[in-house]
Amino acid sequence: MKKLESLAMQDQSVVAVEAVREFVAEFKWLQGAHIEERKSEVPSYDPVYNNADDGADTDDLDFLENEQAWEDREFLIGWAKKLEAVVSGISA
């Protein structure tokens, strides 16, 4: 019986590792997509310093970053729920 429990725990660990890998990949993609959106929406956007020229571009960038921060928040909340489900399966 212990061997079956050990195998089940290993399977859950594999699921957890894969979930974390998927999270990292999706998060990197999302951050890259945000940078590309900033480049296309704000002509003077400088990705090295994450800023724009003063004036309208700064306002546009501020607005865009606020929208993207909300997307990041929703993304992280969703993933927190997914990872919590995986962890509860391991500790059960």
Coordinates of N, CA and C in Angstrom, one line a residue, residues 1-91:
M1 N 0.8 -1.2 0.0 CA 0.0 0.0 0.0 C 0.9 1.3 0.0
K2 N 2.0 1.2 0.7 CA 2.8 2.4 0.8 C 3.4 2.7 -0.6
K3 N 3.7 1.6 -1.4 CA 4.3 1.8 -2.7 C 3.2 2.5 -3.6
L4 N 2.0 2.2 -3.5 CA 0.9 2.9 -4.3 C 0.8 4.3 -3.8
E5 N 0.9 4.6 -2.5 CA 0.8 5.9 -2.1 C 2.0 6.7 -2.6
S6 N 3.2 6.1 -2.6 CA 4.4 6.8 -3.0 C 4.2 7.1 -4.5
L7 N 3.7 6.2 -5.3 CA 3.5 6.4 -6.7 C 2.5 7.5 -7.0
A8 N 1.4 7.5 -6.2 CA 0.4 8.6 -6.3 C 1.0 9.9 -6.0
M9 N 1.9 10.0 -5.0 CA 2.5 11.2 -4.6 C 3.5 11.7 -5.7
Q10 N 4.2 10.8 -6.3 CA 5.1 11.1 -7.4 C 4.3 11.7 -8.6
D11 N 3.2 11.0 -8.9 CA 2.3 11.5 -10.0 C 1.9 12.9 -9.7
Q12 N 1.4 13.2 -8.5 CA 1.0 14.5 -8.1 C 2.2 15.5 -8.2
S13 N 3.3 15.1 -7.8 CA 4.5 16.0 -7.9 C 4.8 16.3 -9.4
V14 N 4.7 15.4 -10.2 CA 4.9 15.6 -11.7 C 3.8 16.6 -12.2
V15 N 2.6 16.4 -11.7 CA 1.5 17.4 -12.1 C 1.9 18.8 -11.6
A16 N 2.4 18.9 -10.4 CA 2.7 20.2 -9.8 C 3.9 20.8 -10.6
V17 N 4.9 20.0 -10.9 CA 6.0 20.6 -11.7 C 5.6 21.1 -13.0
E18 N 4.7 20.3 -13.7 CA 4.2 20.7 -15.0 C 3.4 21.9 -14.9
A19 N 2.6 22.0 -13.8 CA 1.7 23.2 -13.7 C 2.6 24.5 -13.5
V20 N 3.7 24.3 -12.7 CA 4.6 25.5 -12.5 C 5.3 25.9 -13.8
R21 N 5.7 24.9 -14.5 CA 6.3 25.2 -15.8 C 5.4 25.9 -16.8
E22 N 4.1 25.4 -16.8 CA 3.1 26.0 -17.6 C 2.9 27.5 -17.2
F23 N 2.8 27.7 -15.9 CA 2.6 29.0 -15.4 C 3.7 29.9 -15.8
V24 N 5.0 29.5 -15.6 CA 6.1 30.3 -16.0 C 6.1 30.7 -17.5
A25 N 5.8 29.7 -18.3 CA 5.8 29.9 -19.8 C 4.7 30.9 -20.1
E26 N 3.5 30.7 -19.6 CA 2.4 31.6 -19.9 C 2.7 33.1 -19.3
F27 N 3.3 33.2 -18.2 CA 3.6 34.5 -17.6 C 4.6 35.2 -18.5
K28 N 5.7 34.5 -18.9 CA 6.7 35.1 -19.8 C 6.0 35.5 -21.1
W29 N 5.1 34.7 -21.6 CA 4.4 35.1 -22.9 C 3.6 36.4 -22.6
L30 N 2.9 36.4 -21.5 CA 2.0 37.6 -21.2 C 2.9 38.8 -21.1
Q31 N 4.0 38.7 -20.4 CA 4.9 39.9 -20.3 C 5.4 40.4 -21.6
G32 N 5.8 39.4 -22.5 CA 6.3 39.8 -23.8 C 5.2 40.4 -24.6
A33 N 4.0 39.9 -24.5 CA 2.8 40.5 -25.2 C 2.6 41.9 -24.7
H34 N 2.7 42.1 -23.4 CA 2.5 43.5 -22.9 C 3.6 44.5 -23.5
I35 N 4.8 44.0 -23.6 CA 5.8 44.9 -24.1 C 5.6 45.2 -25.6
E36 N 5.1 44.2 -26.4 CA 4.8 44.4 -27.8 C 3.6 45.3 -27.9
E37 N 2.6 45.2 -27.0 CA 1.5 46.1 -27.1 C 1.9 47.6 -26.8
R38 N 2.8 47.7 -25.8 CA 3.3 49.1 -25.4 C 4.0 49.7 -26.6
K39 N 4.9 48.8 -27.3 CA 5.6 49.3 -28.5 C 4.7 49.8 -29.6
S40 N 3.6 49.0 -29.8 CA 2.7 49.4 -30.9 C 1.7 50.5 -30.5
E41 N 1.4 50.7 -29.3 CA 0.4 51.7 -28.9 C 1.0 53.0 -28.5
V42 N 2.3 53.0 -28.1 CA 2.9 54.2 -27.6 C 4.2 54.4 -28.4
P43 N 4.2 55.3 -29.4 CA 5.3 55.5 -30.3 C 6.7 55.7 -29.7
S44 N 6.7 56.4 -28.6 CA 8.0 56.7 -27.9 C 8.4 55.8 -26.8
Y45 N 7.7 54.7 -26.7 CA 7.9 53.7 -25.6 C 9.4 53.2 -25.7
D46 N 10.1 53.2 -24.6 CA 11.4 52.7 -24.5 C 11.4 51.5 -23.6
P47 N 11.5 50.3 -24.1 CA 11.4 49.1 -23.3 C 12.6 48.9 -22.3
V48 N 13.8 49.5 -22.6 CA 14.9 49.4 -21.7 C 14.6 50.1 -20.4
Y49 N 14.0 51.3 -20.5 CA 13.7 52.1 -19.3 C 12.3 52.0 -18.9
N50 N 11.4 51.4 -19.7 CA 10.0 51.2 -19.5 C 9.4 52.6 -19.2
N51 N 9.7 53.5 -20.2 CA 9.1 54.8 -20.1 C 8.8 55.4 -21.5
A52 N 8.2 56.6 -21.5 CA 7.8 57.2 -22.8 C 8.2 58.7 -22.6
D53 N 8.2 59.4 -23.8 CA 8.4 60.8 -23.7 C 7.3 61.5 -22.9
D54 N 7.6 62.6 -22.4 CA 6.5 63.4 -21.6 C 5.4 63.7 -22.5
G55 N 4.3 64.0 -21.9 CA 3.1 64.4 -22.7 C 2.1 63.3 -22.9
A56 N 1.5 63.3 -24.1 CA 0.4 62.4 -24.4 C 0.9 60.9 -24.3
D57 N 2.1 60.7 -24.8 CA 2.7 59.3 -24.8 C 2.8 58.8 -23.3
T58 N 3.2 59.7 -22.4 CA 3.3 59.3 -21.0 C 1.9 58.9 -20.5
D59 N 0.9 59.7 -20.8 CA -0.5 59.4 -20.4 C -1.0 58.1 -21.0
D60 N -0.7 57.9 -22.3 CA -1.1 56.7 -22.9 C -0.4 55.5 -22.3
L61 N 0.8 55.6 -22.0 CA 1.6 54.5 -21.4 C 1.0 54.2 -20.0
D62 N 0.8 55.2 -19.2 CA 0.2 55.0 -17.9 C -1.1 54.3 -18.0
F63 N -2.0 54.7 -18.9 CA -3.3 54.1 -19.1 C -3.1 52.6 -19.5
L64 N -2.2 52.3 -20.4 CA -2.0 51.0 -20.9 C -1.4 50.1 -19.8
E65 N -0.4 50.6 -19.0 CA 0.1 49.9 -17.9 C -0.9 49.5 -16.9
N66 N -1.8 50.4 -16.6 CA -2.9 50.1 -15.7 C -3.8 49.0 -16.2
E67 N -4.1 49.0 -17.4 CA -4.9 47.9 -18.0 C -4.1 46.6 -17.9
Q68 N -2.8 46.7 -18.2 CA -2.0 45.5 -18.2 C -1.8 45.0 -16.8
A69 N -1.7 45.8 -15.8 CA -1.6 45.4 -14.4 C -2.9 44.7 -14.0
W70 N -4.0 45.1 -14.5 CA -5.3 44.4 -14.2 C -5.3 43.0 -14.8
E71 N -4.8 42.9 -16.1 CA -4.7 41.6 -16.7 C -3.7 40.7 -15.9
D72 N -2.6 41.3 -15.5 CA -1.7 40.5 -14.7 C -2.3 40.0 -13.4
R73 N -3.1 40.9 -12.8 CA -3.8 40.5 -11.5 C -4.7 39.3 -11.8
E74 N -5.5 39.4 -12.8 CA -6.5 38.4 -13.1 C -5.7 37.1 -13.5
F75 N -4.7 37.2 -14.2 CA -3.8 36.0 -14.6 C -3.3 35.3 -13.3
L76 N -2.7 36.1 -12.4 CA -2.1 35.6 -11.2 C -3.2 35.0 -10.3
I77 N -4.3 35.6 -10.2 CA -5.4 35.0 -9.3 C -5.9 33.7 -9.9
G78 N -6.0 33.6 -11.2 CA -6.4 32.4 -11.9 C -5.4 31.3 -11.6
W79 N -4.1 31.6 -11.8 CA -3.1 30.6 -11.6 C -3.0 30.2 -10.1
A80 N -3.2 31.2 -9.2 CA -3.1 30.8 -7.8 C -4.2 29.8 -7.5
K81 N -5.4 29.9 -8.1 CA -6.4 28.9 -7.8 C -6.0 27.6 -8.4
K82 N -5.4 27.6 -9.6 CA -5.0 26.3 -10.3 C -3.9 25.6 -9.4
L83 N -2.9 26.4 -9.0 CA -1.8 25.8 -8.2 C -2.3 25.3 -6.8
E84 N -3.3 26.1 -6.3 CA -3.9 25.6 -5.0 C -4.6 24.3 -5.1
A85 N -5.2 24.1 -6.3 CA -5.9 22.8 -6.5 C -4.9 21.7 -6.6
V86 N -3.8 22.0 -7.3 CA -2.7 20.9 -7.5 C -2.1 20.6 -6.1
V87 N -1.9 21.6 -5.3 CA -1.3 21.4 -4.0 C -2.2 20.7 -3.1
S88 N -3.5 21.0 -3.1 CA -4.5 20.3 -2.3 C -4.5 18.8 -2.7
G89 N -4.3 18.5 -4.0 CA -4.3 17.1 -4.4 C -3.1 16.4 -3.9
I90 N -1.9 17.1 -3.7 CA -0.7 16.5 -3.2 C -0.9 16.2 -1.7
S91 N -1.5 17.2 -1.0 CA -1.5 17.0 0.5 C -2.7 16.2 0.9

